[in-house]
Amino acid sequence: MIQDEGISTITSTPLQFFTMMPLSPKLGSPYLWLRELKSEERGLYLIHLLLTCANHVAVGSLDSANLALDQISHLASADGDTMQRIAAYFAEALADRVLKTWPGLYKAFNSTKIPMVSEEILVKKLFFEMFPFLKVAFVLTNQAIVEAMEGEKMIHIIDLNGNETAQWLALMQVLSARPEGPPHLRITGVHPQKEILDQMAPRLTEVAEKLDIPFQFNSVISQLEDLDIEKLRVKTGEALAINSVLQLHTLLGSDEVLQKTSSSAAKSANVVQYSRYSLSELLDKDLVNRCSPSPDSVSSSALSQSNATKINRFLDGLWSLTPKVMVVTEQDCNHNGSTLMERLLEALHTYAAIFDCLESNMSRTSVERLKLEKMLFGEEIKNIIACEGVERKERHEKHEKWCQRFDITGFRHVSLSYYGMLQAQSLLQGYGCDGYRMKEENGCVMICWQDRPLFTVSAWRCCNRMNIEETAFSL
């Protein structure tokens, strides 16, 4: 993961050596050695400091957390190597969490911030261009829609995150070439910002006219959690497809089950336990799963205990529209744990892979890379680490959890086509980087960096709920 000059395997400076070093407010001459650490040694110590700081934050030892943040600030760097960059954003997130304990101070620091729609559009465009993840998802989604809509004359697509025209422009090209002629196409874009939907409509309409496709674009300005299903205006005779790209996890906030936090002694023991391992071992998935209970270990019965939760109500609403196909793209990560330490460890795994991907493909001084890391990934990390309750929107979960939710609501899995996977694989191979991988598991496609799944694409269809109840009864 770390790429720097003079990398050597760390044998003489194990992480437990750092645990014996007291955190001192005087990072003067006695600690000059910190700045002379080699890349791997520095990475190990930053991991130790982040875990120590998170533990102090979790138990309310803010003075100790401040000392850890002070040391991190001398080693982390937003334009350094992979671990330095990651540490900078995780430290900022931990500091933000501490600052929230003084609501007046926090509000004063953030009172003049103005969200810029143009910046949001820019950073999402950068993500689309710099990574192949969404391109692969779009190829798989479009192929699933084309196959589900074969022979249909009136197609309605509901885009639950209407901000990217590239996917639908590509779909229009395919639909215009159908032997029986193009269908009447209606796209409903859902987005909280009117400006973004206003930019989509004329571009799609223009291309539809050139391709001689009867077309209509409907805008629904709404947060997903406030969406009124009736406003989607599904008409009789339309064949419906639903597309959700990195959206459904934002509805999980109301599903949060409050659990008692572990005692401070147990958390401290965890930090010491983590400290015995090297950086690569510490960021190894199996090790973390042994050291910290995975959110996925929660019984599936917890998902079915009530249909009153927001995500279940929302999926119920989508099921009631009887779509021929629903295609869902989500992050394949465990970022919805109930404790800070759980989320920090899981997020370190994910963003280590993403930042490593950037390190392999872009220079450290790239302005585009800095914008992506700060405006997109840095904000995601901050939301995962610093926020709780309904404020925490980045509640990414593993595909297995989503399968349980969809099954309970009345959706059944549809395997993505072999032809679609061939197209997606060809796109990845043409991207000019060996680190991207794609694998299929039970009809779901996982898009990976190296061997770590980062995103999943899956397709679903409505099932008769009587069948679900009969199956449950027979079990």
Short mmCIF file of C-alpha atoms in Angstrom, two decimals, residues 302-462:
data_model
loop_
_atom_site.label_atom_id
_atom_site.label_comp_id
_atom_site.label_asym_id
_atom_site.label_seq_id
_atom_site.Cartn_x
_atom_site.Cartn_y
_atom_site.Cartn_z
CA ALA A 302 -32.82 -7.88 13.35
CA LEU A 303 -33.58 -6.83 9.79
CA SER A 304 -37.02 -8.42 9.79
CA GLN A 305 -38.17 -7.40 13.26
CA SER A 306 -40.13 -4.39 12.02
CA ASN A 307 -41.40 -3.00 8.75
CA ALA A 308 -41.56 0.44 10.32
CA THR A 309 -37.94 1.29 9.54
CA LYS A 310 -37.29 3.86 6.86
CA ILE A 311 -35.38 1.56 4.52
CA ASN A 312 -38.08 -1.12 4.70
CA ARG A 313 -40.84 1.40 4.07
CA PHE A 314 -38.88 2.78 1.13
CA LEU A 315 -38.28 -0.66 -0.38
CA ASP A 316 -41.94 -1.48 0.21
CA GLY A 317 -42.83 1.60 -1.82
CA LEU A 318 -40.56 0.55 -4.68
CA TRP A 319 -41.99 -2.99 -4.61
CA SER A 320 -45.51 -1.56 -4.88
CA LEU A 321 -44.52 -0.02 -8.24
CA THR A 322 -43.85 -3.57 -9.57
CA PRO A 323 -40.67 -2.81 -11.53
CA LYS A 324 -39.58 -5.38 -14.09
CA VAL A 325 -36.02 -4.87 -12.83
CA MET A 326 -34.26 -2.89 -10.13
CA VAL A 327 -30.47 -2.53 -10.36
CA VAL A 328 -28.56 -1.47 -7.26
CA THR A 329 -24.95 -0.29 -7.00
CA GLU A 330 -23.57 0.09 -3.49
CA GLN A 331 -20.25 0.26 -1.68
CA ASP A 332 -19.32 -3.20 -0.40
CA CYS A 333 -17.99 -2.13 2.99
CA ASN A 334 -18.81 -2.42 6.70
CA HIS A 335 -19.13 1.23 7.73
CA ASN A 336 -22.32 0.98 9.77
CA GLY A 337 -20.96 -0.51 12.98
CA SER A 338 -22.37 0.72 16.27
CA THR A 339 -18.99 1.71 17.76
CA LEU A 340 -16.40 4.22 16.67
CA MET A 341 -13.57 1.64 16.71
CA GLU A 342 -15.51 -0.74 14.46
CA ARG A 343 -16.13 1.93 11.88
CA LEU A 344 -12.60 3.32 12.03
CA LEU A 345 -11.02 -0.09 11.41
CA GLU A 346 -13.35 -0.94 8.55
CA ALA A 347 -12.96 2.50 7.00
CA LEU A 348 -9.16 2.21 7.20
CA HIS A 349 -9.41 -0.94 5.10
CA THR A 350 -11.60 0.65 2.46
CA TYR A 351 -9.87 3.98 2.08
CA ALA A 352 -6.42 2.38 2.21
CA ALA A 353 -7.46 0.51 -0.94
CA ILE A 354 -8.94 3.61 -2.59
CA PHE A 355 -5.97 5.84 -1.75
CA ASP A 356 -3.62 3.08 -2.91
CA CYS A 357 -5.54 3.04 -6.19
CA LEU A 358 -4.98 6.80 -6.54
CA GLU A 359 -1.30 6.38 -5.63
CA SER A 360 -0.90 3.86 -8.44
CA ASN A 361 -2.66 5.98 -11.05
CA MET A 362 -2.06 9.66 -10.23
CA SER A 363 0.86 11.79 -9.12
CA ARG A 364 0.94 13.02 -5.53
CA THR A 365 0.78 16.63 -6.65
CA SER A 366 -2.21 16.16 -8.95
CA VAL A 367 -4.84 18.84 -8.27
CA GLU A 368 -7.60 16.43 -9.32
CA ARG A 369 -6.33 13.83 -6.87
CA LEU A 370 -6.24 16.35 -4.01
CA LYS A 371 -9.80 17.46 -4.79
CA LEU A 372 -11.07 13.89 -4.87
CA GLU A 373 -9.37 13.00 -1.60
CA LYS A 374 -10.52 16.11 0.23
CA MET A 375 -13.94 16.88 -1.23
CA LEU A 376 -15.21 13.33 -1.70
CA PHE A 377 -13.32 10.70 0.30
CA GLY A 378 -12.33 13.06 3.10
CA GLU A 379 -15.96 14.08 3.58
CA GLU A 380 -17.08 10.44 3.55
CA ILE A 381 -14.48 9.56 6.19
CA LYS A 382 -15.59 12.52 8.30
CA ASN A 383 -19.23 11.44 8.11
CA ILE A 384 -18.40 7.82 9.02
CA ILE A 385 -16.17 8.76 11.97
CA ALA A 386 -17.51 12.06 13.30
CA CYS A 387 -21.28 11.72 12.90
CA GLU A 388 -23.99 9.74 14.66
CA GLY A 389 -27.76 9.32 14.35
CA VAL A 390 -29.54 10.69 11.31
CA GLU A 391 -26.56 12.95 10.59
CA ARG A 392 -24.48 9.90 9.64
CA LYS A 393 -25.44 9.16 6.02
CA GLU A 394 -22.42 7.12 4.87
CA ARG A 395 -23.70 3.82 6.29
CA HIS A 396 -22.19 1.46 3.72
CA GLU A 397 -22.90 -2.22 4.31
CA LYS A 398 -21.91 -5.52 2.73
CA HIS A 399 -23.92 -7.08 -0.06
CA GLU A 400 -25.12 -9.91 2.20
CA LYS A 401 -27.03 -7.40 4.34
CA TRP A 402 -28.71 -5.87 1.29
CA CYS A 403 -29.73 -9.32 0.05
CA GLN A 404 -31.51 -9.92 3.36
CA ARG A 405 -33.36 -6.60 3.12
CA PHE A 406 -34.42 -7.13 -0.49
CA ASP A 407 -35.58 -10.69 0.22
CA ILE A 408 -37.65 -9.59 3.21
CA THR A 409 -39.26 -6.79 1.20
CA GLY A 410 -40.28 -9.04 -1.69
CA PHE A 411 -37.48 -8.77 -4.26
CA ARG A 412 -35.70 -11.73 -5.74
CA HIS A 413 -32.21 -11.83 -7.14
CA VAL A 414 -31.69 -11.75 -10.92
CA SER A 415 -28.32 -12.86 -12.26
CA LEU A 416 -26.52 -10.28 -14.34
CA SER A 417 -25.98 -11.49 -17.89
CA TYR A 418 -22.79 -13.02 -19.15
CA TYR A 419 -22.76 -10.56 -22.05
CA GLY A 420 -22.96 -7.62 -19.67
CA MET A 421 -20.07 -8.98 -17.64
CA LEU A 422 -18.01 -9.44 -20.80
CA GLN A 423 -18.61 -5.78 -21.69
CA ALA A 424 -17.65 -4.66 -18.19
CA GLN A 425 -14.53 -6.84 -18.17
CA SER A 426 -13.46 -5.38 -21.50
CA LEU A 427 -13.90 -1.87 -20.09
CA LEU A 428 -11.71 -2.70 -17.07
CA GLN A 429 -9.00 -4.27 -19.22
CA GLY A 430 -8.90 -1.17 -21.39
CA TYR A 431 -8.42 1.10 -18.41
CA GLY A 432 -4.65 0.65 -18.45
CA CYS A 433 -4.18 -0.50 -14.86
CA ASP A 434 -3.71 -4.05 -13.59
CA GLY A 435 -5.05 -3.36 -10.11
CA TYR A 436 -8.72 -3.32 -11.05
CA ARG A 437 -10.54 -6.62 -10.73
CA MET A 438 -14.07 -7.85 -11.28
CA LYS A 439 -15.57 -11.03 -9.88
CA GLU A 440 -19.00 -12.62 -9.93
CA GLU A 441 -20.60 -14.20 -6.89
CA ASN A 442 -24.10 -15.67 -7.13
CA GLY A 443 -25.03 -13.37 -10.01
CA CYS A 444 -23.75 -10.23 -8.27
CA VAL A 445 -20.70 -8.45 -9.68
CA MET A 446 -18.06 -7.16 -7.29
CA ILE A 447 -15.71 -4.44 -8.54
CA CYS A 448 -12.39 -4.61 -6.72
CA TRP A 449 -9.06 -2.92 -6.27
CA GLN A 450 -6.55 -5.79 -6.14
CA ASP A 451 -8.45 -8.43 -4.15
CA ARG A 452 -10.60 -6.09 -2.07
CA PRO A 453 -14.24 -5.64 -3.20
CA LEU A 454 -15.23 -1.97 -3.12
CA PHE A 455 -18.52 -1.84 -5.05
CA THR A 456 -21.23 -4.33 -5.94
CA VAL A 457 -23.82 -4.31 -8.72
CA SER A 458 -26.90 -6.51 -8.36
CA ALA A 459 -30.26 -6.85 -10.13
CA TRP A 460 -33.65 -7.63 -8.56
CA ARG A 461 -37.22 -8.34 -9.60
CA CYS A 462 -40.53 -8.28 -7.72
#
